[in-house]
CSV table of C-alpha atoms in Angstrom, one decimal:
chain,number,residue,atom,x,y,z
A,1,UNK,CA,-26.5,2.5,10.6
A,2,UNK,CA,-27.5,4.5,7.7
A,3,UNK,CA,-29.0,7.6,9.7
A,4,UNK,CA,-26.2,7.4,11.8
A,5,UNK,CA,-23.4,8.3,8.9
A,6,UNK,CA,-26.1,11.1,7.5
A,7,UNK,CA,-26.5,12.3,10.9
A,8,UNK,CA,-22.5,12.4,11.6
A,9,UNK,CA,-22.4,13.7,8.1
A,10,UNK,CA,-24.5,16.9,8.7
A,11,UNK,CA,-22.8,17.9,11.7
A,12,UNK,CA,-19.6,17.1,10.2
A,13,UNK,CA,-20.8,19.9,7.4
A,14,UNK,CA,-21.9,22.2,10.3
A,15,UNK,CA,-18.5,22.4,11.6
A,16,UNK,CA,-16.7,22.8,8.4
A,17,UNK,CA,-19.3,25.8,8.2
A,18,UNK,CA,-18.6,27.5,11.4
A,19,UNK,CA,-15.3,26.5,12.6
A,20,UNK,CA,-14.0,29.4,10.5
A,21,UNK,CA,-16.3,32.0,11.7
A,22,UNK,CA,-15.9,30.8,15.6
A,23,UNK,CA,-14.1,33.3,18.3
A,24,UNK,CA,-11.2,32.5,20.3
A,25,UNK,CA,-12.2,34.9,22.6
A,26,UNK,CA,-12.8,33.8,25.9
A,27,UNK,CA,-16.0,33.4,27.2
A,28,UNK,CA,-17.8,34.4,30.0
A,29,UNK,CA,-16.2,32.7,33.0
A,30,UNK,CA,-12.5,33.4,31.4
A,31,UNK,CA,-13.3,36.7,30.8
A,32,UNK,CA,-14.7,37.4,34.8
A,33,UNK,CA,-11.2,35.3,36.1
A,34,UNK,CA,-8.9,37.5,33.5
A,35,UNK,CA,-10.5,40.8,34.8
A,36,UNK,CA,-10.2,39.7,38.8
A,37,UNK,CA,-6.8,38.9,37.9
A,38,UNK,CA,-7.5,34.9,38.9
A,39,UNK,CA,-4.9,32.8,36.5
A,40,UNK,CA,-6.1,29.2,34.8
A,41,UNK,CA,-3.4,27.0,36.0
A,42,UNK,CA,-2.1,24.4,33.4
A,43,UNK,CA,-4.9,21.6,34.0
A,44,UNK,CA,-3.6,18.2,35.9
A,45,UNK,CA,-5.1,16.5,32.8
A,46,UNK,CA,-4.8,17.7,29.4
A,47,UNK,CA,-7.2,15.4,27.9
A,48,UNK,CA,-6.2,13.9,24.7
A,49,UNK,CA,-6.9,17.0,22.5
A,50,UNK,CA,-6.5,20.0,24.9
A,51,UNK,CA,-8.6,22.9,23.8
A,52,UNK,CA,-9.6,20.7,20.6
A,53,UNK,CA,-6.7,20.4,18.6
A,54,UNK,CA,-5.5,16.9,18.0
A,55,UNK,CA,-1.7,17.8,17.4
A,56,UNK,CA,-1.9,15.4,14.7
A,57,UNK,CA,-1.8,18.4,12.0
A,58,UNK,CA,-0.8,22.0,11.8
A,59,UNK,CA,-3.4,23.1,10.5
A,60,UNK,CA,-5.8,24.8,13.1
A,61,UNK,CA,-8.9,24.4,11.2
A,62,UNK,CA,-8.5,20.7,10.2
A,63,UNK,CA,-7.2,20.2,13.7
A,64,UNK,CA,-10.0,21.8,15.5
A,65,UNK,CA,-12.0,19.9,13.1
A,66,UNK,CA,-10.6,16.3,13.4
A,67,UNK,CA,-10.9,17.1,17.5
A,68,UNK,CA,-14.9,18.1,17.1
A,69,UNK,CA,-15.9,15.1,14.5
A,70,UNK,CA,-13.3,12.4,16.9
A,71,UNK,CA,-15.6,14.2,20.0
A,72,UNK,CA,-19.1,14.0,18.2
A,73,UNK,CA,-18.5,10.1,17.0
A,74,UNK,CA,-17.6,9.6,20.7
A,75,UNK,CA,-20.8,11.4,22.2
A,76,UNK,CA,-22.6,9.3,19.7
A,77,UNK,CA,-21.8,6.1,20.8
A,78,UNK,CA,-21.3,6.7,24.4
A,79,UNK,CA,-24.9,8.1,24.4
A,80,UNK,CA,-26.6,5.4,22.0
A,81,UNK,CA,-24.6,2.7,24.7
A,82,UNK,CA,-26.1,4.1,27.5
A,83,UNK,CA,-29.5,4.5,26.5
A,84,UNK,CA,-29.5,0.5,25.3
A,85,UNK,CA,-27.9,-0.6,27.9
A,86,UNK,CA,-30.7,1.8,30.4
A,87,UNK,CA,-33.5,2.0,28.7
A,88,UNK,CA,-36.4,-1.0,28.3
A,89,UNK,CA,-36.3,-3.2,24.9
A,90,UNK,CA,-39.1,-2.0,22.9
A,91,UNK,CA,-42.5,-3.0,24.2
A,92,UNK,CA,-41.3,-4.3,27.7
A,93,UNK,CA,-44.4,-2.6,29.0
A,94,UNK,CA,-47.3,-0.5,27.7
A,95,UNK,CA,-45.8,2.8,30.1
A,96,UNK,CA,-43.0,2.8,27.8
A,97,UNK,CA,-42.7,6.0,25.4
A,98,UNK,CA,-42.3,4.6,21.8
A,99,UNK,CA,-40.5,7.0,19.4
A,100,UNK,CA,-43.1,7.9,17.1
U,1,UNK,CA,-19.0,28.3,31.8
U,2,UNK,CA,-16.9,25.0,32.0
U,3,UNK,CA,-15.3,25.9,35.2
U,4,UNK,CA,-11.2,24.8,35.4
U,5,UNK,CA,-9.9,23.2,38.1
U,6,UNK,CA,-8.1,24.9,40.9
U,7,UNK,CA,-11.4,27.6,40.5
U,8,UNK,CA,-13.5,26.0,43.4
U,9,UNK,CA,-12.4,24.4,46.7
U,10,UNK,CA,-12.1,20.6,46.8
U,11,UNK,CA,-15.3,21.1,49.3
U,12,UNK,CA,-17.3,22.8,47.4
U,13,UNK,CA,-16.4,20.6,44.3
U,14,UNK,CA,-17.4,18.0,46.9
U,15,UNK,CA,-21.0,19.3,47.5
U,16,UNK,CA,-21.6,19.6,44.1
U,17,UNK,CA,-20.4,16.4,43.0
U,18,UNK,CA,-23.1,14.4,45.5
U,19,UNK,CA,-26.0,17.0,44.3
U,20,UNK,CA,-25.3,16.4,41.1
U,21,UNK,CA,-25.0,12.6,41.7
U,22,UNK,CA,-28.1,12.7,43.3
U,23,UNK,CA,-30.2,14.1,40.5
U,24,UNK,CA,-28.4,11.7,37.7
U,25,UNK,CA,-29.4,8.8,39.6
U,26,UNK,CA,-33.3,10.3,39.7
U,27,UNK,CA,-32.9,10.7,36.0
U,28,UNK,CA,-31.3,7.7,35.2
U,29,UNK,CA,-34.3,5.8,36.9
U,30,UNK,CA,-37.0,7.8,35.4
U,31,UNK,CA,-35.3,7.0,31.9
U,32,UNK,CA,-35.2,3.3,32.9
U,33,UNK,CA,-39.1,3.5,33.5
U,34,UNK,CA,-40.3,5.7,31.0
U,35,UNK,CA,-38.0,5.9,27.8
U,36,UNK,CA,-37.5,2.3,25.2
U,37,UNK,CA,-34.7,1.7,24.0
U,38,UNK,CA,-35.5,3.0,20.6
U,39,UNK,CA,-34.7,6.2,21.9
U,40,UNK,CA,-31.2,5.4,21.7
U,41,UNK,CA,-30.6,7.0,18.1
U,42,UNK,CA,-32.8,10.4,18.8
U,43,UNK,CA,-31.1,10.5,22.1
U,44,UNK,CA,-27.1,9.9,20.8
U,45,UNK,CA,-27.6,12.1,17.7
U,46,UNK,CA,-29.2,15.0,19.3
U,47,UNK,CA,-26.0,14.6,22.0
U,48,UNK,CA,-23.7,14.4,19.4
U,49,UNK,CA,-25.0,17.6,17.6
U,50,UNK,CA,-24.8,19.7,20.8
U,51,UNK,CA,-21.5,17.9,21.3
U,52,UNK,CA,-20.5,20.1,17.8
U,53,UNK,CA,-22.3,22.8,18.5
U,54,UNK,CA,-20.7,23.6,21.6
U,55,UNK,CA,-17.6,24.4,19.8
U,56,UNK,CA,-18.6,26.9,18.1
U,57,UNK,CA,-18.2,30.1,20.1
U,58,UNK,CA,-19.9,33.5,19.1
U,59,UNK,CA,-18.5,37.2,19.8
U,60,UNK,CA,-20.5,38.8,21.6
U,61,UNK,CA,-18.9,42.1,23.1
U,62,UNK,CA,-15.7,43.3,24.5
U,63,UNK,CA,-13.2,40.8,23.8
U,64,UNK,CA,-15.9,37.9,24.9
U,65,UNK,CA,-17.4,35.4,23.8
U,66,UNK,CA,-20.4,32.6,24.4
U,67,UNK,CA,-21.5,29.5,23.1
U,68,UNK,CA,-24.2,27.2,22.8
U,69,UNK,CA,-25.0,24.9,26.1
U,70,UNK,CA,-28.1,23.2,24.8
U,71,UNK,CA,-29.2,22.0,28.2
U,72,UNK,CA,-32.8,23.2,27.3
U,73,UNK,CA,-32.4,22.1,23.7
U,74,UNK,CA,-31.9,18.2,25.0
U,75,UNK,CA,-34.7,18.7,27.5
U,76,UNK,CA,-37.3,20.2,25.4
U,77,UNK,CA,-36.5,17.6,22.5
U,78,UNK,CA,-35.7,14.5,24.6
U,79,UNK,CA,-37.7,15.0,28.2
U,80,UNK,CA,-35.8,16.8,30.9
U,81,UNK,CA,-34.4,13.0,32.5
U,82,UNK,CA,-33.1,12.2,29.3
U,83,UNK,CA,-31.6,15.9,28.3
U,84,UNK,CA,-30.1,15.9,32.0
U,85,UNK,CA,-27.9,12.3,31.4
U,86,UNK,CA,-27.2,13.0,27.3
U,87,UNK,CA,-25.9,16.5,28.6
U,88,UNK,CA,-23.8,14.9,31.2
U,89,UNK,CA,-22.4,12.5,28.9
U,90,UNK,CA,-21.6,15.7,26.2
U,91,UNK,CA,-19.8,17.3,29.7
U,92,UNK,CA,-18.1,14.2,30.7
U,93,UNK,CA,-16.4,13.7,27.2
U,94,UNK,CA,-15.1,17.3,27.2
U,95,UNK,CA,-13.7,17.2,30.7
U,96,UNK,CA,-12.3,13.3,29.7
U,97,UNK,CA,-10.7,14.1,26.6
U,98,UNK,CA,-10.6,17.3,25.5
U,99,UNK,CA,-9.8,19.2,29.7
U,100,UNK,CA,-12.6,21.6,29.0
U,101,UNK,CA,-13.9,22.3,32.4
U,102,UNK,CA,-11.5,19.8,35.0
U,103,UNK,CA,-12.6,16.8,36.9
U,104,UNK,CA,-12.6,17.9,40.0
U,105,UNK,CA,-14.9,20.7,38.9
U,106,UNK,CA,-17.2,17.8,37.1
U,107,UNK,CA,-20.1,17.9,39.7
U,108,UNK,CA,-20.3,21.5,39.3
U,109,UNK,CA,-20.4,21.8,36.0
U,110,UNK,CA,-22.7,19.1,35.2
U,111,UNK,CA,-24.7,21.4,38.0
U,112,UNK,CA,-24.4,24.1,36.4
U,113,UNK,CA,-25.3,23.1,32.8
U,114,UNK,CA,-27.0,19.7,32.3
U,115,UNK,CA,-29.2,20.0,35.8
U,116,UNK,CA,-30.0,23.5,35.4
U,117,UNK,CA,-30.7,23.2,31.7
U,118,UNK,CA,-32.7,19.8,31.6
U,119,UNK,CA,-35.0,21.8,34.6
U,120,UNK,CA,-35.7,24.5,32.6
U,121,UNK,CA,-37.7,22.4,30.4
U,122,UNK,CA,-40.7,23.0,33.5
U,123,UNK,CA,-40.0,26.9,32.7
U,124,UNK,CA,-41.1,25.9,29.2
U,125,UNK,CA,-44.2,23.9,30.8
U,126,UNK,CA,-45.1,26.1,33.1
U,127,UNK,CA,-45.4,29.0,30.4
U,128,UNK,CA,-46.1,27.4,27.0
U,129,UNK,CA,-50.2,27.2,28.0
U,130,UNK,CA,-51.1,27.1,24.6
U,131,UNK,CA,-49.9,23.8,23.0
U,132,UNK,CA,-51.0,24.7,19.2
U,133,UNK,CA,-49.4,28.3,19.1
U,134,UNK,CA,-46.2,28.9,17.6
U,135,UNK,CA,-45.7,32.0,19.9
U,136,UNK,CA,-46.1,30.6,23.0
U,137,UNK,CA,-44.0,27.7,22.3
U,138,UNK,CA,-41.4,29.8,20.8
U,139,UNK,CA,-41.6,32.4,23.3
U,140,UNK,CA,-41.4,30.1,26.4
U,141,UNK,CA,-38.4,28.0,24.7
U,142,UNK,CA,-36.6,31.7,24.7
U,143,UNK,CA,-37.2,32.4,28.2
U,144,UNK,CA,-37.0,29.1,29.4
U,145,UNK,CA,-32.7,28.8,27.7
U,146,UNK,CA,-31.9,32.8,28.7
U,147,UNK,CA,-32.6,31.4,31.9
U,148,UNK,CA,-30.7,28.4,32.1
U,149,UNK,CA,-27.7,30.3,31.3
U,150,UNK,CA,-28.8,33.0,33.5
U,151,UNK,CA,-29.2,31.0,36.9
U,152,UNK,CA,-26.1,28.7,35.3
U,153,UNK,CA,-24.0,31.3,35.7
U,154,UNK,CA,-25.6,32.6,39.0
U,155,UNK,CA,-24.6,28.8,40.4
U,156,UNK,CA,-21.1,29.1,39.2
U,157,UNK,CA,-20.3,32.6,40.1
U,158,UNK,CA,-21.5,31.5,44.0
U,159,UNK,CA,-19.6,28.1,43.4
U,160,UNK,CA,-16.2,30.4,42.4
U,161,UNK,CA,-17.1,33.3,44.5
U,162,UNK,CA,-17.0,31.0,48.1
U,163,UNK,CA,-13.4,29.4,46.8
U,164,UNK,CA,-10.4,30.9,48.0
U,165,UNK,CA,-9.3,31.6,44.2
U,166,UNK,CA,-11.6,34.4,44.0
U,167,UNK,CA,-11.4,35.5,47.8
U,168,UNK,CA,-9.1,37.9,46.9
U,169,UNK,CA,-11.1,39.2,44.6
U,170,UNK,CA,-14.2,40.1,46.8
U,171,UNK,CA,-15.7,36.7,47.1
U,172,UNK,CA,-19.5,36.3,45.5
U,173,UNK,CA,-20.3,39.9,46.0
U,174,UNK,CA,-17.8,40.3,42.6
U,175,UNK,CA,-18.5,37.7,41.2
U,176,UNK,CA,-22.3,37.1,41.1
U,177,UNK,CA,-22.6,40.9,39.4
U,178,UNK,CA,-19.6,40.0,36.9
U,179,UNK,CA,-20.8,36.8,35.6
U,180,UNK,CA,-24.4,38.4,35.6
U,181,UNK,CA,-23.1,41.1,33.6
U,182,UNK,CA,-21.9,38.6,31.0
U,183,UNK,CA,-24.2,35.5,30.9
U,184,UNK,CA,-27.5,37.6,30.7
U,185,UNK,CA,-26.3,38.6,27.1
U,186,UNK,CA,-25.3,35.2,26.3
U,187,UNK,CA,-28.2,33.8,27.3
U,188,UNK,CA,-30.2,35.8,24.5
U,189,UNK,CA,-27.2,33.8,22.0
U,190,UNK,CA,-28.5,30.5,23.9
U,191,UNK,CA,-32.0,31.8,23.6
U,192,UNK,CA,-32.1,32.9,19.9
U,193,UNK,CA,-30.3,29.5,18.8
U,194,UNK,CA,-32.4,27.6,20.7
U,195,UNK,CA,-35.7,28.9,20.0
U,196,UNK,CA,-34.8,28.8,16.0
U,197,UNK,CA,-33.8,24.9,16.3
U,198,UNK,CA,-37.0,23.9,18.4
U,199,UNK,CA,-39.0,25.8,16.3
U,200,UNK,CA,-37.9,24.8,12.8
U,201,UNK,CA,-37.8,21.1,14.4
U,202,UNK,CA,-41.3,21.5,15.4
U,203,UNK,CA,-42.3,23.0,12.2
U,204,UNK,CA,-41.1,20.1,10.0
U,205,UNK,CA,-42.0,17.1,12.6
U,206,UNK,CA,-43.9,18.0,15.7
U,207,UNK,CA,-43.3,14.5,16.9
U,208,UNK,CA,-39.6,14.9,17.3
U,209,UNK,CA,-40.2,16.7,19.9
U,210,UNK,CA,-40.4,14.1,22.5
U,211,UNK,CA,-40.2,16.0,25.5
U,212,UNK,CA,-43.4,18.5,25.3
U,213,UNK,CA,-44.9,15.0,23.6
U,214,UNK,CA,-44.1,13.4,27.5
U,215,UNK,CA,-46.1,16.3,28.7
U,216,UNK,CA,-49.0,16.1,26.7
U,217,UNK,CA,-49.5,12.3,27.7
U,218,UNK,CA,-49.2,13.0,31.0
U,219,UNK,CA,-52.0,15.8,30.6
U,220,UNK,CA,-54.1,13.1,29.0
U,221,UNK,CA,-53.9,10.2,32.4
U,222,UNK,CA,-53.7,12.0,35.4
C-alpha cells in the first residue's frame, strides 16, 4: 500500500509541475482535421470529465488537476486488477518471470 | 492521435476493432504464461504514470502540439504483451471517462498506439546488439518511439484518409503527407522523453527494466 501512495504521490507532484506549462494547442490529428476543414462533432459520450476538467471547480488548473489524479488512481487499480486477476500467483511454475 | 468519433467509417472502425481484438487476446495469454502476479504493482504504477503523462502536451510548432504516448515506454519497461494491455487499459479509461479519442474509434486507436507502440519494443531488440552500452540502448530506445509515432500516425492518417469525413479532402493521398508532416517532429518529443526515462531508469536499477530483462532470458534457453 505504502509504494502505492508514494507512487500516486510523485505523479501527483509531476502534474502540479507541468499542468501549468502544458499547451492547449491542438495536436497533430486536430491540427491535420482543422486545416482540411473536417469539424469534431460534439462526442455521443462526453465522459465524465470531458477534456479533463471535472466541472467540480472553476479553477482550470485544479480542475485539470483533480481530472488527471481521479484518472491516474483509476488506471492504477484497473491495471493492478487485471494483472492479479491474469497473471499466475507467485511461483505457480518455474517459467514464471519473478520481479526482481 | 486519439482519433474522435465520426472521423472513420463504422467499417473501418470495425476492422480495427477485430485486429486489435486479435492481438490483446495474444497478449493477454502470453501475460497469463509468462508474467506472476507480482508484476501487478510495476505494471499499474508505470500505467498510471503514462496515464499523467499523457496530459501533458508540448508546443511544438505552428499552433501545434504533441504529447507523450509511451507505448514504447511500457513495452521496453514491462515486455511488449504487458505494455500492449497496460496501454489499452491507459486508452480505454480516456475514451470511458474522460471522451478523448470515441468508442467507436477504440479499436483504432488502441491500433494505433498500444499495438504499434508495445511492437516497437522488437525495433529496440533488433537494434540494441550491445546489451552493456549506454548508446546503443539509448539510441535504439530513440529510434525505436520516433517510430512508433511515426507509423502510428501513418495507420491513422490511412484509417481517416479511407472514411468519407476526409473524402472531401483528397482521401489518404492528403492525409498520409499531413499527419507525416506533423507526427515525424513529435515523434523526436516521444523519442527525447522516452529515451531520458529508460535511461535514467536503467541507470539507477537495471532490473526495472523488465522487458529487455525478458529478452536476455530468452537469449540464455533457446
Amino acid at each position: 500500500m505504502k509504494k502505492y501512495l508514494i507512487a500516486l504521490g510523485l505523479i501527483a507532484l509531476f502534474l502540479v509541475v507541468f499542468i501549468p506549462f502544458a499547451s492547449n494547442e491542438p495536436d497533430g490529428l486536430e491540427k491535420v482535421a482543422e486545416n482540411l476543414g473536417v469539424e469534431e462533432h460534439e462526442p455521443a459520450w462526453k465522459g465524465l470529465m470531458h477534456d479533463y476538467s471535472t466541472g467540480l471547480v472553476e479553477d482550470p488548473f485544479l480542475s485539470t488537476l483533480l481530472a488527471g489524479i481521479f484518472g491516474t488512481v483509476l488506471v492504477l487499480i484497473v491495471t493492478i486488477v487485471l494483472v492479479k486477476v491474469t497473471a499466475k500467483k507467485p511461483s505457480a511454475s518455474k517459467t514464471v518471470l519473478k520481479e526482481s | 492521435m486519439h482519433i474522435p468519433d465520426g472521423f472513420i467509417n463504422p467499417e473501418i472502425a470495425i476492422v480495427m476493432f477485430i485486429v486489435a481484438i486479435g492481438f490483446l487476446v495474444l497478449a493477454w495469454k502470453k501475460v497469463r504464461q509468462t508474467y506472476s502476479s507480482s508484476f501487478a504493482s510495476v505494471i499499474g504504477i508505470s500505467s498510471a504514470f503514462i496515464f499523467a503523462a499523457q496530459m501533458i502536451n508540448y508546443p511544438i510548432a505552428l499552433g501545434t502540439s504533441g504529447h507523450l504516448v509511451g507505448g514504447t515506454f511500457l513495452a521496453v519497461l514491462l515486455g511488449p504483451w504487458a505494455g500492449m494491455l497496460s496501454m489499452t487499459i491507459v486508452l480505454l479509461m480516456q475514451a470511458l471517462f474522460f471522451a478523448d479519442g470515441g468508442l467507436m474509434a477504440f479499436g483504432a486507436n488502441a491500433f494505433n498506439m498500444a499495438i504499434i507502440g508495445a511492437l516497437s519494443f522488437y525495433v529496440v531488440k533488433y537494434m540494441n546488439r550491445n546489451p552493456n552500452s549506454i548508446k546503443s540502448f539509448a539510441s535504439s530506445v530513440f529510434a525505436a518511439s520516433w517510430l512508433s509515432v511515426v507509423v502510428g500516425a501513418i495507420a491513422c492518417a490511412v484509417q481517416i484518409g479511407l472514411s468519407s469525413m476526409f473524402a472531401n479532402a483528397g482521401g489518404i493521398v492528403v492525409t498520409i503527407p499531413a499527419m507525416l508532416s506533423w507526427h515525424i517532429i513529435i515523434g523526436i518529443g516521444e523519442g527525447a522523453i522516452t529515451m531520458s526515462l529508460l535511461v535514467a531508469l536503467k541507470r539507477l536499477n537495471p532490473s526495472v527494466i523488465g522487458g529487455l530483462l525478458m529478452l536476455k532470458a530468452k537469449k540464455v534457453q533457446p
